[in-house]
PDB file of C-alpha atoms in Angstrom:
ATOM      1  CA  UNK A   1      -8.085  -9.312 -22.627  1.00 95.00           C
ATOM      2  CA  UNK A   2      -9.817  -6.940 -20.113  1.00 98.00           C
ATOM      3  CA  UNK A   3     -12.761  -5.876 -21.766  1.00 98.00           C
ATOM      4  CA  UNK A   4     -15.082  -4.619 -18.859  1.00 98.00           C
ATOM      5  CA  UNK A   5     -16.392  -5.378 -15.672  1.00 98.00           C
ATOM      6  CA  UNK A   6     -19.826  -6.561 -14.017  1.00 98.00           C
ATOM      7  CA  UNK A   7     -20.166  -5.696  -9.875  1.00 98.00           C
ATOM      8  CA  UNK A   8     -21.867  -8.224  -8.304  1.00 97.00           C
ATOM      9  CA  UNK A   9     -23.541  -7.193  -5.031  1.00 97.00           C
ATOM     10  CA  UNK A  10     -25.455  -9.308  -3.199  1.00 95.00           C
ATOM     11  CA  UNK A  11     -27.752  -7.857  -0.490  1.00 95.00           C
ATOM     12  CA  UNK A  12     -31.218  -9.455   1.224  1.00 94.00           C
ATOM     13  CA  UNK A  13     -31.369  -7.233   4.688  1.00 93.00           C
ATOM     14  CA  UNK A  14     -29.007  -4.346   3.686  1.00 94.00           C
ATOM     15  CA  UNK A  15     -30.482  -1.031   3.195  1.00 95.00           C
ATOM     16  CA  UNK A  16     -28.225   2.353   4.321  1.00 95.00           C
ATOM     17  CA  UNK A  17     -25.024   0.199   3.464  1.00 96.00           C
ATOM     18  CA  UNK A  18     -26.568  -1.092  -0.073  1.00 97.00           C
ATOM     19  CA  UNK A  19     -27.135   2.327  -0.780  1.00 97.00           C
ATOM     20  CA  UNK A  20     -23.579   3.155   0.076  1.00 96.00           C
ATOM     21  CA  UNK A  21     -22.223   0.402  -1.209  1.00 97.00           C
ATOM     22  CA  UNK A  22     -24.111   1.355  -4.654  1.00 97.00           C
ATOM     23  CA  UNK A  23     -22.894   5.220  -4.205  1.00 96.00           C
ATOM     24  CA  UNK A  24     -19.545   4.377  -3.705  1.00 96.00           C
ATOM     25  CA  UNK A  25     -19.350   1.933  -7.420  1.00 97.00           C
ATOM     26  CA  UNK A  26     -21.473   4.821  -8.810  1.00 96.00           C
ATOM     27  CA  UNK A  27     -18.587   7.315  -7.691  1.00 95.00           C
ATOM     28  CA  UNK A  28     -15.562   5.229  -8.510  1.00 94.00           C
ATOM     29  CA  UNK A  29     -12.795   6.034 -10.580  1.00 95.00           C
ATOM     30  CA  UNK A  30     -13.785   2.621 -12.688  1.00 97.00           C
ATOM     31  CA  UNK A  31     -17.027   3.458 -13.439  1.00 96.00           C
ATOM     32  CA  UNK A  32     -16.646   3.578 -17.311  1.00 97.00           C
ATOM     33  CA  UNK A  33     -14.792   0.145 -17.277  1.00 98.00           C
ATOM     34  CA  UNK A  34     -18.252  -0.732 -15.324  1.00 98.00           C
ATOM     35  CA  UNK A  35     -20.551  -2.482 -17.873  1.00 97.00           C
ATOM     36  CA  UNK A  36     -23.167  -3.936 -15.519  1.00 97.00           C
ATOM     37  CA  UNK A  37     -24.099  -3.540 -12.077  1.00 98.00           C
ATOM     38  CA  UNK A  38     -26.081  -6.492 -10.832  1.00 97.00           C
ATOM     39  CA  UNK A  39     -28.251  -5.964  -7.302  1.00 97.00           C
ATOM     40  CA  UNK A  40     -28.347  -9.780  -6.718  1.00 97.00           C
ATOM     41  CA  UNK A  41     -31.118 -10.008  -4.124  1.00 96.00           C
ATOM     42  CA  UNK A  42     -31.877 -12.879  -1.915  1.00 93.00           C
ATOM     43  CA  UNK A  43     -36.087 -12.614  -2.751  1.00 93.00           C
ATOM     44  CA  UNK A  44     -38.352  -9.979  -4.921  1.00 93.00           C
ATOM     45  CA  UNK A  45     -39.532  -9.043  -1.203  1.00 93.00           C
ATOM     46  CA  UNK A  46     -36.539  -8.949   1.225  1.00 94.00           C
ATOM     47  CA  UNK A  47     -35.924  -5.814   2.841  1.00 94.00           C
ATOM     48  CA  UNK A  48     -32.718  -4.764   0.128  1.00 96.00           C
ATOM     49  CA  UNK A  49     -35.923  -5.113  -2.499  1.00 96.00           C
ATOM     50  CA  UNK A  50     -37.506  -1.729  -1.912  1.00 95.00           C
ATOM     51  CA  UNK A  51     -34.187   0.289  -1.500  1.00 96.00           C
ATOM     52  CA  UNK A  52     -32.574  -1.187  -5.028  1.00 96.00           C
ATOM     53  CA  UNK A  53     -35.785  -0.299  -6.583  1.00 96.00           C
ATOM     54  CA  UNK A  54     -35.611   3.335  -5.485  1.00 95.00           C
ATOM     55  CA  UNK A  55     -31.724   3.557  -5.926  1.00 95.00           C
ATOM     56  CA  UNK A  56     -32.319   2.580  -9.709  1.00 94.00           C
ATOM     57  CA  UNK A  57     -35.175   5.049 -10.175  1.00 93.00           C
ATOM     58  CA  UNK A  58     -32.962   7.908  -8.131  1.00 92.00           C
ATOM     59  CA  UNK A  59     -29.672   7.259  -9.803  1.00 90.00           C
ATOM     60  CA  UNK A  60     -31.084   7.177 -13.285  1.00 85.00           C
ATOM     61  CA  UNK A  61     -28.118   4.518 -14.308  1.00 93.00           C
ATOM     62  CA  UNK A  62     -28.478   1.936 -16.859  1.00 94.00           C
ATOM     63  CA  UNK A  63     -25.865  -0.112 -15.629  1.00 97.00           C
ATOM     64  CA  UNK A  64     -27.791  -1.488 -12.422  1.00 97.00           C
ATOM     65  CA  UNK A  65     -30.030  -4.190 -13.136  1.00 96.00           C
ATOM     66  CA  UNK A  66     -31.672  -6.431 -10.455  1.00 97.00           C
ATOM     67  CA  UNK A  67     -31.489  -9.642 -10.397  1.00 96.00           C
ATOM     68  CA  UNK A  68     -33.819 -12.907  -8.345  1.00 96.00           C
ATOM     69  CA  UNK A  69     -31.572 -15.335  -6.492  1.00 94.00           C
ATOM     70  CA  UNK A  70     -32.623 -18.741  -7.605  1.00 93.00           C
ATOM     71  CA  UNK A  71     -31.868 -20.177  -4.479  1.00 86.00           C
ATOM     72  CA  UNK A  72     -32.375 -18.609  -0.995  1.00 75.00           C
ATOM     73  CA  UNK A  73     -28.627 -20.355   0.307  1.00 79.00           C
ATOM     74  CA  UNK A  74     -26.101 -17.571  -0.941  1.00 76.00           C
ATOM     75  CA  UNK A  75     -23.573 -21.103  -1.274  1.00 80.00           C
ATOM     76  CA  UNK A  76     -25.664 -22.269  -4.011  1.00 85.00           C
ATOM     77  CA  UNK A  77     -26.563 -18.560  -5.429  1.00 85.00           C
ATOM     78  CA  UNK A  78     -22.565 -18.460  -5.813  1.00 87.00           C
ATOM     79  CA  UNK A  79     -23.008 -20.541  -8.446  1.00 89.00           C
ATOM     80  CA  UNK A  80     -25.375 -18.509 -10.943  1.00 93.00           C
ATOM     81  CA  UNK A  81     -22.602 -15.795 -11.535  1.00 93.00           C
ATOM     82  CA  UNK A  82     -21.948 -17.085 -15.278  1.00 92.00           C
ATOM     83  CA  UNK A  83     -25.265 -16.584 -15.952  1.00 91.00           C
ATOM     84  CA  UNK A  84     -25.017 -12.881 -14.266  1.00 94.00           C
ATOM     85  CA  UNK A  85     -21.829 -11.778 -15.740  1.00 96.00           C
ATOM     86  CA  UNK A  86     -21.934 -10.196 -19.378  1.00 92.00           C
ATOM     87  CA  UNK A  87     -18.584  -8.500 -19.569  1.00 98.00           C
ATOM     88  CA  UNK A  88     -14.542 -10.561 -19.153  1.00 98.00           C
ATOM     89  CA  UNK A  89     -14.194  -9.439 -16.038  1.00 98.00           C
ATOM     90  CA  UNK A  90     -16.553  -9.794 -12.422  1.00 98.00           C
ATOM     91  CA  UNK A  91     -16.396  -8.607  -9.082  1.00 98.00           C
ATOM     92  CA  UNK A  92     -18.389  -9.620  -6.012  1.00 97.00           C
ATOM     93  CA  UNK A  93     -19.269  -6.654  -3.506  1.00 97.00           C
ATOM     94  CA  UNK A  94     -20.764  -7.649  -0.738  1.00 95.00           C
ATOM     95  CA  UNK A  95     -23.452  -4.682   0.182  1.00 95.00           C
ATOM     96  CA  UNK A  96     -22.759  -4.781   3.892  1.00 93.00           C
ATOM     97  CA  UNK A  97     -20.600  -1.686   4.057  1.00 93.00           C
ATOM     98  CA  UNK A  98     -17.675  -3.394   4.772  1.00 95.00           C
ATOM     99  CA  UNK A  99     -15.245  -3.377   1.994  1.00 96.00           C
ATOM    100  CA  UNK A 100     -14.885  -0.143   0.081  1.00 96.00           C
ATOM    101  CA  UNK A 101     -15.975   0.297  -3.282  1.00 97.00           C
ATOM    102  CA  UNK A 102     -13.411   2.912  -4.360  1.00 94.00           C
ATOM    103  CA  UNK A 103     -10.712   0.280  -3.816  1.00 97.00           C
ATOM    104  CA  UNK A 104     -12.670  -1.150  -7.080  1.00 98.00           C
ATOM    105  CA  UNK A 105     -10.493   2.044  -9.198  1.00 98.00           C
ATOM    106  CA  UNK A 106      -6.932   1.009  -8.252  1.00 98.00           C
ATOM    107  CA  UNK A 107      -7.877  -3.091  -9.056  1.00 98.00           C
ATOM    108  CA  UNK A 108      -9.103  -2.123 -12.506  1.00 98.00           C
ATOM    109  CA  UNK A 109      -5.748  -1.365 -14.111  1.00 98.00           C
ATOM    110  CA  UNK A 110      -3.923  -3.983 -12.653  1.00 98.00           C
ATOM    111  CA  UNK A 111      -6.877  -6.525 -14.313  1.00 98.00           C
ATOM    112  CA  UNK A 112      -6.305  -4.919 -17.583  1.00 98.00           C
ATOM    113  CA  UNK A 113      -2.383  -4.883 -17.374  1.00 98.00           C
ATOM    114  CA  UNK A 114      -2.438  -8.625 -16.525  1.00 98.00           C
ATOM    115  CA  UNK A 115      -6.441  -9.906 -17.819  1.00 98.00           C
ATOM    116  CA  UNK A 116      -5.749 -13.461 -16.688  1.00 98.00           C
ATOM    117  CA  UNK A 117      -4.947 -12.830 -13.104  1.00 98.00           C
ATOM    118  CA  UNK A 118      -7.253 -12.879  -9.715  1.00 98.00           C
ATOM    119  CA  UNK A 119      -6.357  -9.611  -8.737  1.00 98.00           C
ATOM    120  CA  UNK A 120      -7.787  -9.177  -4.764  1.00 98.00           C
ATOM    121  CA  UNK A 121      -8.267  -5.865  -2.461  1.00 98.00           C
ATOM    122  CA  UNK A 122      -6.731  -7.591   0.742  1.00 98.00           C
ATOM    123  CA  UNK A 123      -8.027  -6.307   4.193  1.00 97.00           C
ATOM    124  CA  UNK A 124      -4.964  -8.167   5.885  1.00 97.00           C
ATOM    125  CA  UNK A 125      -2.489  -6.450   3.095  1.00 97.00           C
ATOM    126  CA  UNK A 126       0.219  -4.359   5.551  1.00 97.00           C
ATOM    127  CA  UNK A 127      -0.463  -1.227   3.342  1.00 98.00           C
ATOM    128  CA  UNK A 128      -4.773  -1.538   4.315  1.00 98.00           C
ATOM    129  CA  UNK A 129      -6.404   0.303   6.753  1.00 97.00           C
ATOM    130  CA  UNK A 130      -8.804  -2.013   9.184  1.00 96.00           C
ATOM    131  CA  UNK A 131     -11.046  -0.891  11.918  1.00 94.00           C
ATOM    132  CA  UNK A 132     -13.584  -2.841  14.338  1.00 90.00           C
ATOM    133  CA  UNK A 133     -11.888  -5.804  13.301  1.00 88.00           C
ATOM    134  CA  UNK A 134     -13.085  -8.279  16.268  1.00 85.00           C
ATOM    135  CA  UNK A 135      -9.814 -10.461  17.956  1.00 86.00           C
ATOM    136  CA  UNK A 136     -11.106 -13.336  17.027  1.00 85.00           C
ATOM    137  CA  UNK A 137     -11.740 -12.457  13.538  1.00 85.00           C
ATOM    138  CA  UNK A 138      -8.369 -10.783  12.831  1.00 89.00           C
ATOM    139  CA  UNK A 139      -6.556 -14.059  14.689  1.00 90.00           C
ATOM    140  CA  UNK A 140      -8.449 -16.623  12.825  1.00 89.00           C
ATOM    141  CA  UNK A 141      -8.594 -15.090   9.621  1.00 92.00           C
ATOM    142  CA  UNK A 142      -5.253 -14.203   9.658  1.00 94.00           C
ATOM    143  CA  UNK A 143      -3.966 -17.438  10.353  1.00 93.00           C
ATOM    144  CA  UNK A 144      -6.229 -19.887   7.856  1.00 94.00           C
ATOM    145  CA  UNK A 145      -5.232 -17.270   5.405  1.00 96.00           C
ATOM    146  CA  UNK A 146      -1.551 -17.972   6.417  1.00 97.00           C
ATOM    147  CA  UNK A 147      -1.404 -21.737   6.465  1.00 96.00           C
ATOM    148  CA  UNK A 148      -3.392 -21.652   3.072  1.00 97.00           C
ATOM    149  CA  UNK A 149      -0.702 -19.588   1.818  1.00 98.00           C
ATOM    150  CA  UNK A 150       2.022 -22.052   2.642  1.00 97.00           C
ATOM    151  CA  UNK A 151       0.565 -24.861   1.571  1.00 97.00           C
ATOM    152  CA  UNK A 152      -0.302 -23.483  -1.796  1.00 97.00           C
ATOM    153  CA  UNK A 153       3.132 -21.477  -1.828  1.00 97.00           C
ATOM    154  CA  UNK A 154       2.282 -17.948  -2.181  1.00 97.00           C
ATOM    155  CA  UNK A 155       2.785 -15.025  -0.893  1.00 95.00           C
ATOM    156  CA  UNK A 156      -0.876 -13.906   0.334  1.00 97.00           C
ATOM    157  CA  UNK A 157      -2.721 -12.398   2.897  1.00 98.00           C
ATOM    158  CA  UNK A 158      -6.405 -13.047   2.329  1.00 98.00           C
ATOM    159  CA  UNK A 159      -7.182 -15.644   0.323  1.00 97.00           C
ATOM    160  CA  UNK A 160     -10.629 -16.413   1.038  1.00 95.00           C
ATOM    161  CA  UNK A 161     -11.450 -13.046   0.910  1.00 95.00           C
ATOM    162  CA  UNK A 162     -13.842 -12.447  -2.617  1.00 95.00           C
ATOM    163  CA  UNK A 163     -13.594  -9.081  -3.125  1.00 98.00           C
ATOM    164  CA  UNK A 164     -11.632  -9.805  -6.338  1.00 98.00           C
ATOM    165  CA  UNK A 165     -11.542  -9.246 -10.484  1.00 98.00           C
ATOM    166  CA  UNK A 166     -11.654 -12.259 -11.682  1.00 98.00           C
ATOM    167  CA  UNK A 167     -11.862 -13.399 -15.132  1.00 98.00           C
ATOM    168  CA  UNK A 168     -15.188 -15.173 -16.170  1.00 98.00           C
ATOM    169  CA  UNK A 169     -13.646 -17.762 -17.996  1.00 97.00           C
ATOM    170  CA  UNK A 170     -11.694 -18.769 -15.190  1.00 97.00           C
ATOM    171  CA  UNK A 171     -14.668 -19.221 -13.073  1.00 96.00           C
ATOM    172  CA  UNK A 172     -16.540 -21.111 -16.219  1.00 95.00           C
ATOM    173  CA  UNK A 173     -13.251 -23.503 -15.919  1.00 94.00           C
ATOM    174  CA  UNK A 174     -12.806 -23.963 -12.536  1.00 93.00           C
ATOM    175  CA  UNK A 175     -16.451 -23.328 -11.446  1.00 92.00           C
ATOM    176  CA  UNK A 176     -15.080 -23.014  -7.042  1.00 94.00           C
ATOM    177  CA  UNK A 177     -17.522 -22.275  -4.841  1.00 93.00           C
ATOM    178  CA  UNK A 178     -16.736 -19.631  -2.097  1.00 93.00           C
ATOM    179  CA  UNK A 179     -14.244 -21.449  -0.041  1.00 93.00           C
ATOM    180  CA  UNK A 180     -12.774 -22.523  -3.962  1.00 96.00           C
ATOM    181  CA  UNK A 181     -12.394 -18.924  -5.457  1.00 96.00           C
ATOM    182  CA  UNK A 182      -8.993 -18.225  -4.564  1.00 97.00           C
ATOM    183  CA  UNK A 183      -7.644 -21.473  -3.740  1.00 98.00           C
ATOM    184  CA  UNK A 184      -8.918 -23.410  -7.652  1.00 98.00           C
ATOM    185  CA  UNK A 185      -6.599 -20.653  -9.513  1.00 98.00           C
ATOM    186  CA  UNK A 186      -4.104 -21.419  -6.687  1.00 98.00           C
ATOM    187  CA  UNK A 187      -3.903 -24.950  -7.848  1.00 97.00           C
ATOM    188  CA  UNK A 188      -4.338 -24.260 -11.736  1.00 97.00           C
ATOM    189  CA  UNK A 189      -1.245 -22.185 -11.360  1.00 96.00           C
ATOM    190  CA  UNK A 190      -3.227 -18.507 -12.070  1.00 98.00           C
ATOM    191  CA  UNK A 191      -1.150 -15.296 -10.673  1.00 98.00           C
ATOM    192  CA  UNK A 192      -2.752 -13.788  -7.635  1.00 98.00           C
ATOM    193  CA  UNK A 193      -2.283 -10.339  -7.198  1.00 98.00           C
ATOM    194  CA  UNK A 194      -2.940  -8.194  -3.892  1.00 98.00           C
ATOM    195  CA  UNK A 195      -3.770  -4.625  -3.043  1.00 98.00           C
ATOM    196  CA  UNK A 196      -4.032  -2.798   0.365  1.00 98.00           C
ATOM    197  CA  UNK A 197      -7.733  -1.591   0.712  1.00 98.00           C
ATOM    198  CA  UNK A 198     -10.287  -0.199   3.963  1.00 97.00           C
ATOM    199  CA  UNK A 199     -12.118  -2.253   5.556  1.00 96.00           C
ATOM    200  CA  UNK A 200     -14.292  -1.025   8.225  1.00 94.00           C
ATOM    201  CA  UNK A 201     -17.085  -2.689  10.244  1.00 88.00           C
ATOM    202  CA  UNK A 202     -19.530  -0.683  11.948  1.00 79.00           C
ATOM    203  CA  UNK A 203     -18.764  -0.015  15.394  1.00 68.00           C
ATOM    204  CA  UNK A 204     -20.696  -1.985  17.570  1.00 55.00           C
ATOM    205  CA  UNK A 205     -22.127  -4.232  15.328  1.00 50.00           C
ATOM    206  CA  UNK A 206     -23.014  -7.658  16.444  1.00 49.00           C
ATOM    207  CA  UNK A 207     -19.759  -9.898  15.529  1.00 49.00           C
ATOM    208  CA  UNK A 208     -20.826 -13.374  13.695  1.00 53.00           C
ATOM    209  CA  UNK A 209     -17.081 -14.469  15.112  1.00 55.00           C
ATOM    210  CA  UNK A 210     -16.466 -16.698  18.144  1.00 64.00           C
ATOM    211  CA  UNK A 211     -14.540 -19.054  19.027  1.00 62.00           C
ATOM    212  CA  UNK A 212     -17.107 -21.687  18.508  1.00 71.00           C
ATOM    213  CA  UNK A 213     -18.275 -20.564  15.165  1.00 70.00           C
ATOM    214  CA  UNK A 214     -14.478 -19.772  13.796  1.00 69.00           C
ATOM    215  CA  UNK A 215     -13.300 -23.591  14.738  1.00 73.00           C
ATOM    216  CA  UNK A 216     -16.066 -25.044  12.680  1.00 81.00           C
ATOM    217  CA  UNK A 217     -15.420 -22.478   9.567  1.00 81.00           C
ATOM    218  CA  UNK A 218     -11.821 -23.152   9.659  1.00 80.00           C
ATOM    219  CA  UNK A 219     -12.066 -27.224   9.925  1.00 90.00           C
ATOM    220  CA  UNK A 220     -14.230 -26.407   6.844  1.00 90.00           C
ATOM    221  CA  UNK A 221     -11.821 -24.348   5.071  1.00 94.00           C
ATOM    222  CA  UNK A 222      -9.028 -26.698   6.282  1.00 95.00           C
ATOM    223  CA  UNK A 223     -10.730 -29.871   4.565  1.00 96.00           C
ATOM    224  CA  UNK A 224     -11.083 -27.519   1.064  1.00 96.00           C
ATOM    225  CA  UNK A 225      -7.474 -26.536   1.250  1.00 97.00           C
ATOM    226  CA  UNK A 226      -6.053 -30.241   1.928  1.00 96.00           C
ATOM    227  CA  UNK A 227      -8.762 -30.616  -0.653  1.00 96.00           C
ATOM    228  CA  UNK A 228      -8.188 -28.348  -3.609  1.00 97.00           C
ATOM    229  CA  UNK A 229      -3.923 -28.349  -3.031  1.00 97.00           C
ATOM    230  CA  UNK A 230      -3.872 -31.909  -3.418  1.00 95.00           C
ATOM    231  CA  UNK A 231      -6.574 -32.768  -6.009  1.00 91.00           C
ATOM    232  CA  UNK A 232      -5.164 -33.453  -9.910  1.00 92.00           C
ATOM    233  CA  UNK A 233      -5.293 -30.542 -12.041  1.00 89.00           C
ATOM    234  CA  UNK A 234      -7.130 -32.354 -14.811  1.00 86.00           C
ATOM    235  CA  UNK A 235      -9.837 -33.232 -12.254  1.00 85.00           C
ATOM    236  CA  UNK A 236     -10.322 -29.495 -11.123  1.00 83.00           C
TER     237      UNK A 236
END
């Protein structure tokens, strides 16, 4: 059963797209099925710090809450969202400005029509709008995504994205880390659901894809696919 929703959003040098990224949650059509809003900051004194301190003060919300990363390696961070989540339901925003929030109103009835799917806003749906996208991002991406699919036998366009609802006591059972979120459920059997969204990267922002730094990802996300897809259930 959908009960409600905690919004994850992770930010250590974000500060005009936290604040958007906040806005935007603040302004969606889901915000009553919002119980908590967690700022989940890399360190009490990285530069998102200040700015989620004054966005809590300005927006007067009790929902937002701040919360100290345990770990400065957002891998291992991943793995404190049990212990962040109070609600059935979580999402993970990240605060970069990328993904947008109001997408966040159109996945919360699908969650509560079917509470025990992974229900995903996919950038590489047909139906989503995409802009700035590098080559080499939309290429790559595209195709892991694509060979992930067929190997797990789905019909999916972005499964390593994590800008999903996904039920907490999935994650308790299958406890994936990032490259595991989508692909554990996958494996288990759990329906996947996905819904166009906007994603937009700021024009001329420095692009962490090349063709250097894609191969190594993918041979990474290659060796969790082969991994995950062929691993026993019961061992999961």
């Amino acid at each position: 059963m959908f009960e409600s929703l905690t919004v994850i959003i992770p930010a250590s040098n974000e500060t005009q797209t936290l604040t958007d990224t906040v806005n935007g949650v603040l302004a969606s059509g889901a915000y009553d099925d919002i119980s908590r809003i967690v700022l989940f900051l890399k360190s009490k004194n990285c530069p998102s710090a200040e700015v989620s301190k004054k966005l809590i003060e300005e927006s007067d919300c009790k929902k937002i809450e701040i919360v100290i990363q345990k770990t400065d390696n957002y891998q291992s961070a991943f793995m404190e969202i049990p212990h962040l989540v109070k609600s059935s339901h979580f999402l993970v925003l990240v605060s970069d400005g990328e993904m947008d929030p109001r997408t966040i109103e159109d996945l919360v009835p699908i969650a509560k029509e079917k509470p025990h799917a992974v229900v995903c806003g996919s950038k590489w749906h047909k139906d989503s709008v995409v802009e700035n996208a590098s080559f080499i991002q939309a290429i790559g991406s595209r195709t892991i995504n694509k060979f992930a699919a067929i190997m797990f036998g789905v019909k999916a366009t972005d499964i390593f994205s994590i800008f999903q609802i996904y039920p907490l006591e999935l994650y308790k059972k299958t406890n994936a880390s990032i490259a595991e979120f989508t692909l554990k459920p996958l494996r288990l059997g759990v329906e996947y659901i996905e819904i166009p969204t906007i994603y937009k990267r700021e024009n001329g922002r420095e692009s962490n894809f090349n063709f250097s730094g894609f191969f190594k990802m993918g041979l990474g996300y290659l060796k969790t696919i082969f991994k995950v897809r062929f691993i026993p259930k019961d061992k999961l």
